[in-house]
């Protein structure tokens, strides 16, 4: 329940990146030695990944924000439908299980609220390493021992794939010989995974560029690692400052990972000061109209499209937002319209006619970033907003209502 409008002000820390932590946790399967992952965010998706690893026989201990993972002993090779259907990132166990044991069975994920999300590129990647891939009873069964290095182009209709690049890297680090991934994803989370694999003894070059080269090694060892800050959480908080015409210092973030986001915030008229591991974002007026199109990194992230759509709903003029990564990722727009926004969706494009104000309403979250957008809109709108299905929010934001509450938002989690 949110009561608006309020202006947010103060200083807020950034959590560690969910989308860096998830593949890194899966990568711990690549060694029988223990790994320590620090500053792990306490999120539902992280709990799901821990549950998946435990179901494979991995020892996972969590103390405060530090996770100790040991994949010694007998490790199962099957990721069941029950877990994969809850979280697509479960797919990240495919590469490491195959790489280390030459055998992995992973349930095919089902539908997804943000549109079709095929796994063909993941399969193309491991097939290029010599794996045999079969679909049986709803499961992908991949086998191949030893895997051998190969060259592949991992480009889909919407460009490179974060997940397929990460999975293929994890399968290739223990393969015989050299692997070359062309059209690799350049996202900071992929670079961070390469950093962790390198800390385990892997030989990787070119991460962060479209051509990644991996020289297979015989074995990997344990590592102690702190993943990168969450650029999407920091971006969400930056939008919170702009949408409430407030003033926020966002600490512990990495502005270098947020260049396109900072650029669009400035276009909207917000003042953004980017320093070392910090951003200061403030706004005084309604946002100016912005034209933006989501794209693979370093382009504008699809994971901030919903939050910007909420911001531009308060704009002074007409904005155009094009979603190029996930074609059906606009369900939040229909909910924002219930709050008085004027958003027309035409295929992949949203035309947003800015309104002076939105009014609180009961709205329904459809996915993680959509729920964040609705919460932000609720803080800036007049009156009461009730955001339902906030379990989506808990998948990717740790206690967001507490963070926003500490900055002045009138927000409360209500259990029914
Ligand atoms: C990752 O998903 C993130 N998830 C997503 O964050 C993020 O939106 C996405 O990357 C894009 O940045 C995690 O890191 C856990 P992709 P991923 O493979 O890896 C197509 C969030 O809210 N594609 O880069 O699944 C795909 O359909 C989530 O935190 C294929 O065609 O995304 C899409 O159009 C949501 N075939 C495009 O590639 C494939 O085999 C990019 O998807 C795989 C993907």
Short mmCIF file of C-alpha atoms and ligand atoms in Angstrom, two decimals:
data_model
loop_
_atom_site.label_atom_id
_atom_site.label_comp_id
_atom_site.label_asym_id
_atom_site.label_seq_id
_atom_site.Cartn_x
_atom_site.Cartn_y
_atom_site.Cartn_z
CA UNK A 1 0.00 0.00 0.00
CA UNK A 2 1.43 3.34 -1.03
CA UNK A 3 0.19 6.79 -0.23
CA UNK A 4 1.38 9.51 -2.60
CA UNK A 5 2.66 11.81 -3.70
CA UNK A 6 5.86 12.10 -1.74
CA UNK A 7 9.24 13.56 -2.61
CA UNK A 8 12.14 11.22 -1.89
CA UNK A 9 15.28 12.54 -0.32
CA UNK A 10 18.37 11.02 1.29
CA UNK A 11 21.10 8.50 0.72
CA UNK A 12 20.55 4.87 -0.23
CA UNK A 13 22.98 1.96 -0.76
CA UNK A 14 23.01 -0.33 -3.80
CA UNK A 15 22.76 -4.11 -3.39
CA UNK A 16 24.88 -6.66 -5.23
CA UNK A 17 23.60 -7.54 -8.70
CA UNK A 18 21.10 -10.39 -8.76
CA UNK A 19 21.92 -11.12 -12.39
CA UNK A 20 25.62 -11.41 -11.58
CA UNK A 21 25.10 -13.52 -8.46
CA UNK A 22 22.82 -16.15 -10.08
CA UNK A 23 25.28 -17.43 -12.72
CA UNK A 24 28.17 -17.15 -10.24
CA UNK A 25 26.32 -19.41 -7.78
CA UNK A 26 25.76 -21.92 -10.58
CA UNK A 27 29.44 -21.71 -11.56
CA UNK A 28 30.37 -23.03 -8.09
CA UNK A 29 29.28 -26.43 -9.47
CA UNK A 30 32.46 -26.44 -11.56
CA UNK A 31 34.73 -27.37 -8.65
CA UNK A 32 34.68 -29.77 -5.72
CA UNK A 33 36.46 -27.10 -3.64
CA UNK A 34 34.40 -24.65 -1.56
CA UNK A 35 33.64 -21.17 -2.92
CA UNK A 36 32.77 -18.07 -0.91
CA UNK A 37 30.46 -15.47 -2.44
CA UNK A 38 30.19 -12.20 -0.53
CA UNK A 39 27.50 -9.53 -0.24
CA UNK A 40 24.86 -11.86 -1.65
CA UNK A 41 21.49 -10.06 -1.83
CA UNK A 42 18.74 -11.83 0.12
CA UNK A 43 16.30 -12.24 -2.73
CA UNK A 44 13.75 -14.84 -3.66
CA UNK A 45 15.68 -15.73 -6.84
CA UNK A 46 18.86 -16.25 -4.81
CA UNK A 47 16.95 -18.51 -2.42
CA UNK A 48 15.59 -20.44 -5.39
CA UNK A 49 19.11 -20.90 -6.79
CA UNK A 50 20.31 -22.10 -3.36
CA UNK A 51 17.40 -24.53 -3.25
CA UNK A 52 18.26 -25.82 -6.72
CA UNK A 53 21.93 -26.32 -5.79
CA UNK A 54 20.91 -28.15 -2.59
CA UNK A 55 18.58 -30.37 -4.60
CA UNK A 56 21.67 -31.39 -6.63
CA UNK A 57 23.51 -32.35 -3.44
CA UNK A 58 25.55 -29.14 -3.08
CA UNK A 59 26.21 -27.83 0.45
CA UNK A 60 25.04 -24.20 0.62
CA UNK A 61 25.45 -22.16 3.81
CA UNK A 62 24.32 -18.59 4.17
CA UNK A 63 25.65 -16.43 7.01
CA UNK A 64 24.37 -12.88 6.87
CA UNK A 65 25.21 -11.99 3.26
CA UNK A 66 28.02 -14.49 2.72
CA UNK A 67 27.38 -17.78 0.96
CA UNK A 68 29.67 -20.79 1.20
CA UNK A 69 29.11 -23.35 -1.50
CA UNK A 70 30.67 -26.77 -1.75
CA UNK A 71 29.91 -29.07 -4.68
CA UNK A 72 31.98 -31.99 -3.39
CA UNK A 73 30.81 -35.61 -3.27
CA UNK A 74 27.87 -37.00 -5.19
CA UNK A 75 26.25 -34.33 -7.33
CA UNK A 76 22.93 -34.98 -9.07
CA UNK A 77 22.65 -33.90 -12.70
CA UNK A 78 18.94 -33.04 -12.94
CA UNK A 79 17.28 -29.64 -12.46
CA UNK A 80 13.61 -30.46 -12.01
CA UNK A 81 10.58 -28.76 -13.55
CA UNK A 82 9.37 -27.69 -10.10
CA UNK A 83 12.33 -25.36 -9.68
CA UNK A 84 12.97 -24.32 -13.29
CA UNK A 85 9.36 -23.23 -13.83
CA UNK A 86 9.73 -20.79 -10.91
CA UNK A 87 12.95 -19.25 -12.15
CA UNK A 88 14.36 -19.36 -15.65
CA UNK A 89 17.85 -18.61 -14.37
CA UNK A 90 17.85 -22.24 -13.11
CA UNK A 91 19.04 -22.85 -16.65
CA UNK A 92 22.47 -21.70 -15.51
CA UNK A 93 23.23 -25.15 -14.06
CA UNK A 94 23.23 -26.67 -17.57
CA UNK A 95 26.68 -25.38 -18.58
CA UNK A 96 28.56 -26.20 -15.35
CA UNK A 97 26.99 -29.68 -14.89
CA UNK A 98 27.78 -30.56 -18.49
CA UNK A 99 31.28 -29.08 -18.29
CA UNK A 100 32.26 -30.92 -15.12
CA UNK A 101 30.37 -34.22 -15.41
CA UNK A 102 29.58 -34.51 -19.13
CA UNK A 103 25.91 -34.97 -18.25
CA UNK A 104 23.07 -32.55 -17.45
CA UNK A 105 19.27 -32.79 -17.49
CA UNK A 106 17.44 -29.51 -17.16
CA UNK A 107 13.70 -29.06 -17.48
CA UNK A 108 12.64 -26.75 -20.29
CA UNK A 109 11.26 -23.54 -18.79
CA UNK A 110 7.63 -22.76 -19.55
CA UNK A 111 5.96 -19.50 -20.56
CA UNK A 112 7.02 -16.10 -19.31
CA UNK A 113 5.12 -12.86 -18.71
CA UNK A 114 7.63 -10.80 -20.70
CA UNK A 115 7.21 -12.77 -23.93
CA UNK A 116 8.72 -15.81 -25.62
CA UNK A 117 12.09 -16.74 -24.15
CA UNK A 118 13.59 -19.57 -26.20
CA UNK A 119 16.76 -21.46 -25.19
CA UNK A 120 17.95 -22.32 -28.72
CA UNK A 121 21.15 -20.28 -28.34
CA UNK A 122 22.08 -22.05 -25.08
CA UNK A 123 21.72 -25.35 -26.95
CA UNK A 124 23.63 -24.06 -29.97
CA UNK A 125 26.49 -23.07 -27.66
CA UNK A 126 26.86 -26.45 -25.98
CA UNK A 127 26.31 -28.36 -29.24
CA UNK A 128 29.26 -26.44 -30.71
CA UNK A 129 31.33 -27.91 -27.85
CA UNK A 130 30.43 -31.40 -29.04
CA UNK A 131 27.58 -32.09 -26.61
CA UNK A 132 24.74 -34.30 -27.76
CA UNK A 133 21.46 -32.58 -26.96
CA UNK A 134 18.10 -34.36 -26.76
CA UNK A 135 14.64 -33.26 -25.66
CA UNK A 136 12.96 -35.98 -23.57
CA UNK A 137 9.81 -35.67 -21.46
CA UNK A 138 10.07 -31.88 -21.16
CA UNK A 139 13.75 -32.04 -20.24
CA UNK A 140 16.85 -31.09 -22.19
CA UNK A 141 19.38 -33.88 -21.77
CA UNK A 142 22.90 -32.91 -22.75
CA UNK A 143 25.84 -35.31 -22.69
CA UNK A 144 29.40 -35.21 -23.89
CA UNK A 145 32.69 -36.09 -22.31
CA UNK A 146 35.11 -34.63 -22.85
CA UNK A 147 33.68 -31.48 -24.38
CA UNK A 148 35.99 -29.96 -26.97
CA UNK A 149 36.54 -26.30 -27.77
CA UNK A 150 34.57 -24.92 -30.69
CA UNK A 151 33.71 -21.70 -32.49
CA UNK A 152 30.15 -20.45 -32.52
CA UNK A 153 28.00 -17.42 -33.27
CA UNK A 154 25.53 -16.87 -30.44
CA UNK A 155 23.35 -14.26 -32.09
CA UNK A 156 19.56 -14.44 -32.04
CA UNK A 157 16.90 -12.29 -33.69
CA UNK A 158 17.19 -9.78 -30.81
CA UNK A 159 20.97 -9.79 -30.72
CA UNK A 160 23.30 -11.55 -28.28
CA UNK A 161 22.06 -13.55 -25.30
CA UNK A 162 23.29 -12.98 -21.76
CA UNK A 163 22.19 -16.43 -20.61
CA UNK A 164 23.55 -18.37 -23.60
CA UNK A 165 26.91 -16.58 -23.40
CA UNK A 166 27.17 -17.34 -19.67
CA UNK A 167 26.10 -20.98 -20.02
CA UNK A 168 28.49 -21.63 -22.90
CA UNK A 169 31.38 -20.00 -21.02
CA UNK A 170 30.68 -22.24 -18.02
CA UNK A 171 30.59 -25.36 -20.20
CA UNK A 172 33.75 -24.36 -22.11
CA UNK A 173 36.12 -23.59 -19.22
CA UNK A 174 36.80 -27.32 -18.65
CA UNK A 175 36.63 -28.37 -22.33
CA UNK A 176 39.64 -29.60 -24.31
CA UNK A 177 41.15 -26.80 -26.39
CA UNK A 178 40.02 -23.32 -27.36
CA UNK A 179 36.47 -21.98 -27.60
CA UNK A 180 35.56 -18.79 -29.43
CA UNK A 181 32.14 -17.25 -28.77
CA UNK A 182 31.23 -14.69 -31.43
CA UNK A 183 28.44 -12.15 -30.85
CA UNK A 184 28.89 -12.73 -27.12
CA UNK A 185 26.85 -10.60 -24.74
CA UNK A 186 28.88 -7.70 -23.29
CA UNK A 187 26.75 -7.09 -20.17
CA UNK A 188 28.71 -6.30 -16.98
CA UNK A 189 27.17 -9.42 -15.39
CA UNK A 190 28.79 -11.61 -18.09
CA UNK A 191 32.11 -9.84 -17.47
CA UNK A 192 31.69 -10.48 -13.75
CA UNK A 193 31.05 -14.17 -14.34
CA UNK A 194 34.27 -14.28 -16.37
CA UNK A 195 35.98 -12.57 -13.41
CA UNK A 196 34.75 -15.27 -11.05
CA UNK A 197 35.69 -18.11 -13.43
CA UNK A 198 39.15 -16.55 -13.79
CA UNK A 199 39.44 -16.43 -9.98
CA UNK A 200 38.71 -20.19 -10.09
CA UNK A 201 41.60 -20.74 -12.51
CA UNK A 202 39.82 -20.47 -15.90
CA UNK A 203 41.56 -18.88 -18.89
CA UNK A 204 39.25 -16.34 -20.53
CA UNK A 205 39.97 -13.35 -22.76
CA UNK A 206 37.81 -10.78 -24.51
CA UNK A 207 34.93 -10.75 -21.99
CA UNK A 208 33.08 -7.45 -22.31
CA UNK A 209 33.66 -7.53 -26.09
CA UNK A 210 31.66 -9.47 -28.71
CA UNK A 211 34.40 -12.10 -29.09
CA UNK A 212 35.21 -14.18 -26.01
CA UNK A 213 38.05 -16.74 -26.11
CA UNK A 214 38.32 -19.53 -23.58
CA UNK A 215 41.24 -21.91 -23.24
CA UNK A 216 40.03 -25.04 -21.44
CA UNK A 217 41.84 -26.13 -18.26
CA UNK A 218 41.89 -29.54 -16.57
CA UNK A 219 40.37 -28.42 -13.29
CA UNK A 220 39.14 -25.36 -11.41
CA UNK A 221 39.63 -24.51 -7.74
CA UNK A 222 37.59 -22.69 -5.12
CA UNK A 223 37.46 -18.87 -5.03
CA UNK A 224 36.41 -16.04 -2.75
CA UNK A 225 34.48 -13.40 -4.70
CA UNK A 226 32.40 -10.25 -4.32
CA UNK A 227 30.13 -9.67 -7.37
CA UNK A 228 29.37 -6.26 -8.88
CA UNK A 229 26.70 -3.80 -7.70
CA UNK A 230 23.22 -3.97 -9.18
CA UNK A 231 22.97 -1.42 -12.01
CA UNK A 232 19.25 -2.13 -12.35
CA UNK A 233 18.50 -1.49 -8.68
CA UNK A 234 20.62 1.69 -8.81
CA UNK A 235 18.74 2.73 -11.98
CA UNK A 236 15.40 2.04 -10.31
CA UNK A 237 16.40 4.28 -7.39
CA UNK A 238 17.58 6.96 -9.82
CA UNK A 239 14.14 6.92 -11.44
CA UNK A 240 12.60 7.11 -7.96
CA UNK A 241 14.49 10.39 -7.45
CA UNK A 242 13.37 11.78 -10.82
CA UNK A 243 9.73 10.65 -10.68
CA UNK A 244 9.20 12.20 -7.21
CA UNK A 245 11.19 15.34 -8.12
CA UNK A 246 13.39 14.48 -5.19
CA UNK A 247 17.08 14.26 -4.49
CA UNK A 248 18.86 10.96 -3.87
CA UNK A 249 22.43 9.93 -3.35
CA UNK A 250 22.84 6.33 -4.52
CA UNK A 251 25.98 4.88 -2.98
CA UNK A 252 27.96 1.74 -3.80
CA UNK A 253 26.84 1.67 -7.45
CA UNK A 254 28.98 1.59 -10.58
CA UNK A 255 28.15 4.62 -12.78
CA UNK A 256 30.39 3.23 -15.55
CA UNK A 257 27.81 0.46 -16.04
CA UNK A 258 24.99 3.02 -16.30
CA UNK A 259 26.07 5.39 -19.07
CA UNK A 260 22.94 5.03 -21.24
CA UNK A 261 20.67 5.30 -18.18
CA UNK A 262 22.37 8.47 -16.95
CA UNK A 263 22.13 9.88 -20.48
CA UNK A 264 18.34 9.34 -20.68
CA UNK A 265 17.82 10.70 -17.16
CA UNK A 266 19.66 13.88 -18.16
CA UNK A 267 17.58 14.08 -21.37
CA UNK A 268 14.50 14.00 -19.15
CA UNK A 269 15.80 17.09 -17.36
CA UNK A 270 17.11 15.41 -14.20
CA UNK A 271 20.43 16.52 -12.80
CA UNK A 272 22.81 13.59 -12.44
CA UNK A 273 26.18 13.83 -10.81
CA UNK A 274 28.24 10.69 -11.37
CA UNK A 275 31.15 10.11 -8.98
CA UNK A 276 33.24 7.19 -7.82
CA UNK A 277 30.80 4.41 -6.83
CA UNK A 278 28.00 6.96 -6.39
CA UNK A 279 25.30 8.86 -8.26
CA UNK A 280 23.39 11.89 -7.10
CA UNK A 281 20.10 12.33 -8.94
CA UNK A 282 17.64 15.18 -8.53
CA UNK A 283 14.80 16.69 -10.50
CA UNK A 284 12.69 19.77 -10.03
CA UNK A 285 10.17 19.66 -12.86
CA UNK A 286 8.06 17.22 -14.83
CA UNK A 287 10.31 15.18 -17.12
CA UNK A 288 10.93 16.38 -20.66
CA UNK A 289 9.90 13.87 -23.34
CA UNK A 290 12.47 11.22 -24.18
CA UNK A 291 12.83 8.77 -27.05
CA UNK A 292 14.48 5.55 -26.03
CA UNK A 293 14.90 2.04 -27.39
CA UNK A 294 16.12 -0.89 -25.34
CA UNK A 295 19.17 -2.74 -26.63
CA UNK A 296 21.87 -5.12 -25.48
CA UNK A 297 24.62 -3.53 -23.36
CA UNK A 298 25.90 -0.80 -23.60
CA UNK A 299 22.47 0.20 -24.92
CA UNK A 300 19.54 1.10 -22.71
CA UNK A 301 18.64 -1.94 -20.53
CA UNK A 302 15.30 -3.66 -21.01
CA UNK A 303 15.26 -4.17 -17.22
CA UNK A 304 14.76 -0.40 -16.74
CA UNK A 305 12.21 0.09 -19.51
CA UNK A 306 9.17 -0.29 -17.23
CA UNK A 307 10.54 2.16 -14.65
CA UNK A 308 11.27 4.76 -17.36
CA UNK A 309 7.81 4.24 -18.84
CA UNK A 310 6.41 5.14 -15.41
CA UNK A 311 8.63 8.22 -15.23
CA UNK A 312 7.71 9.43 -18.71
CA UNK A 313 4.00 9.01 -17.89
CA UNK A 314 4.46 12.19 -15.83
CA UNK A 315 6.30 13.89 -18.71
CA UNK A 316 5.75 17.25 -20.27
CA UNK A 317 5.01 16.07 -23.81
CA UNK A 318 5.05 12.82 -25.73
CA UNK A 319 7.74 10.16 -25.27
CA UNK A 320 8.37 7.09 -27.38
CA UNK A 321 9.75 3.90 -25.84
CA UNK A 322 10.67 0.92 -28.04
CA UNK A 323 11.28 -2.51 -26.52
CA UNK A 324 13.72 -4.40 -28.73
CA UNK A 325 14.80 -7.20 -26.39
CA UNK A 326 11.58 -8.80 -25.07
CA UNK A 327 8.69 -8.14 -27.45
CA UNK A 328 5.80 -8.47 -24.97
CA UNK A 329 7.30 -6.56 -22.06
CA UNK A 330 4.57 -3.91 -21.77
CA UNK A 331 2.02 -5.33 -19.32
CA UNK A 332 2.90 -2.55 -16.83
CA UNK A 333 1.68 0.05 -19.35
CA UNK A 334 -1.87 -1.26 -19.11
CA UNK A 335 -1.72 -1.01 -15.31
CA UNK A 336 -0.23 2.51 -15.49
CA UNK A 337 -3.17 3.47 -17.72
CA UNK A 338 -5.48 2.40 -14.89
CA UNK A 339 -3.72 5.09 -12.83
CA UNK A 340 -4.51 7.69 -15.50
CA UNK A 341 -1.42 7.38 -17.69
CA UNK A 342 -1.92 7.70 -21.46
CA UNK A 343 0.17 5.00 -23.06
CA UNK A 344 -0.61 3.51 -26.47
CA UNK A 345 1.11 0.27 -27.32
CA UNK A 346 1.72 -0.52 -30.93
CA UNK A 347 3.75 -3.69 -31.34
CA UNK A 348 7.12 -3.07 -29.75
CA UNK A 349 6.53 0.65 -29.26
CA UNK A 350 4.83 2.60 -26.49
CA UNK A 351 3.75 6.18 -27.18
CA UNK A 352 3.44 7.94 -23.85
CA UNK A 353 1.51 11.17 -23.62
CA UNK A 354 2.74 12.73 -20.38
CA UNK A 355 0.13 13.66 -17.77
CA UNK A 356 0.35 16.27 -15.05
CA UNK A 357 -0.55 13.68 -12.44
CA UNK A 358 -1.58 10.05 -12.04
CA UNK A 359 -4.05 8.88 -9.44
CA UNK A 360 -3.61 5.95 -7.08
CA UNK A 361 -5.39 2.71 -7.96
CA UNK A 362 -5.35 -1.02 -7.35
CA UNK A 363 -2.87 -2.47 -9.80
CA UNK A 364 -1.40 -5.86 -10.53
CA UNK A 365 2.31 -6.60 -10.96
CA UNK A 366 3.08 -8.95 -13.87
CA UNK A 367 6.85 -9.35 -13.50
CA UNK A 368 9.77 -8.11 -11.47
CA UNK A 369 10.52 -4.82 -13.22
CA UNK A 370 6.83 -4.11 -13.87
CA UNK A 371 6.23 -4.26 -10.13
CA UNK A 372 9.05 -1.79 -9.51
CA UNK A 373 7.51 0.57 -12.09
CA UNK A 374 4.11 0.40 -10.39
CA UNK A 375 5.62 1.07 -6.97
CA UNK A 376 7.46 4.13 -8.31
CA UNK A 377 4.30 5.39 -10.04
CA UNK A 378 2.39 4.86 -6.78
CA UNK A 379 4.84 7.00 -4.80
CA UNK A 380 4.47 9.84 -7.30
CA UNK A 381 0.70 9.50 -7.87
CA UNK A 382 -2.04 11.19 -5.88
CA UNK A 383 -3.80 9.03 -3.31
CA UNK A 384 -3.64 5.34 -2.46
CA UNK A 385 -2.08 2.72 -4.70
CA UNK A 386 -2.32 -0.96 -3.94
CA UNK A 387 0.20 -3.07 -5.82
CA UNK A 388 -0.83 -6.70 -5.86
CA UNK A 389 1.38 -9.74 -6.48
CA UNK A 390 4.47 -8.08 -5.03
CA UNK A 391 6.15 -11.46 -4.72
CA UNK A 392 7.52 -10.50 -8.14
CA UNK A 393 9.28 -7.56 -6.47
CA UNK A 394 10.91 -9.79 -3.86
CA UNK A 395 12.54 -11.85 -6.59
CA UNK A 396 14.90 -9.02 -7.46
CA UNK A 397 14.79 -6.22 -4.88
CA UNK A 398 15.79 -6.77 -1.25
CA UNK A 399 13.26 -5.01 1.03
CA UNK A 400 12.58 -2.28 -1.51
CA UNK A 401 9.75 -0.92 0.61
CA UNK A 402 12.20 -0.39 3.50
CA UNK A 403 14.71 1.39 1.28
CA UNK A 404 12.03 3.66 -0.19
CA UNK A 405 10.38 4.17 3.21
CA UNK A 406 13.68 5.38 4.68
CA UNK A 407 13.78 8.00 1.90
CA UNK A 408 10.33 9.35 2.77
CA UNK A 409 7.92 7.16 0.80
CA UNK A 410 4.70 6.24 2.59
CA UNK A 411 4.77 2.57 1.76
CA UNK A 412 3.76 -0.47 3.69
CA UNK A 413 3.75 -4.20 3.01
CA UNK A 414 0.36 -5.59 3.90
CA UNK A 415 -0.22 -9.31 4.23
CA UNK A 416 -3.66 -10.62 3.64
C1 LIG B 1 18.99 -11.89 -18.72
O1 LIG B 1 17.99 -12.79 -19.18
C2 LIG B 1 18.47 -11.30 -17.43
N1 LIG B 1 18.24 -12.39 -16.48
C3 LIG B 1 17.17 -10.55 -17.68
O2 LIG B 1 16.79 -9.93 -16.47
C4 LIG B 1 17.45 -9.45 -18.74
O3 LIG B 1 16.23 -8.81 -19.04
C5 LIG B 1 18.05 -10.06 -19.99
O4 LIG B 1 19.24 -10.84 -19.64
C6 LIG B 1 18.44 -9.02 -21.03
O5 LIG B 1 19.36 -8.13 -20.48
C7 LIG B 1 19.28 -12.86 -15.76
O6 LIG B 1 20.40 -12.40 -15.88
C8 LIG B 1 18.99 -13.93 -14.76
P1 LIG B 1 18.90 -13.01 -23.01
P2 LIG B 1 18.30 -13.81 -20.36
O7 LIG B 1 19.20 -14.44 -23.25
O8 LIG B 1 19.71 -14.27 -20.22
C9 LIG B 1 16.57 -14.06 -27.00
C10 LIG B 1 15.29 -9.28 -14.78
O9 LIG B 1 14.23 -8.61 -14.70
N2 LIG B 1 17.09 -15.42 -26.85
O10 LIG B 1 20.01 -12.03 -23.09
O11 LIG B 1 17.22 -14.82 -20.37
C11 LIG B 1 15.57 -13.68 -25.92
O12 LIG B 1 14.29 -14.18 -26.20
C12 LIG B 1 15.49 -10.28 -15.89
O13 LIG B 1 16.19 -9.23 -13.92
C13 LIG B 1 16.93 -16.30 -27.89
O14 LIG B 1 16.39 -15.97 -28.95
O15 LIG B 1 18.14 -12.87 -21.61
C14 LIG B 1 15.67 -12.18 -25.93
O16 LIG B 1 14.90 -11.67 -26.99
C15 LIG B 1 14.35 -10.42 -16.80
N3 LIG B 1 17.39 -17.58 -27.75
C16 LIG B 1 17.15 -11.93 -26.24
O17 LIG B 1 17.63 -13.14 -26.81
C17 LIG B 1 18.03 -17.98 -26.61
O18 LIG B 1 18.45 -19.15 -26.54
C18 LIG B 1 17.99 -11.60 -25.03
O19 LIG B 1 17.75 -12.55 -23.99
C19 LIG B 1 18.17 -17.08 -25.55
C20 LIG B 1 17.70 -15.79 -25.71
#
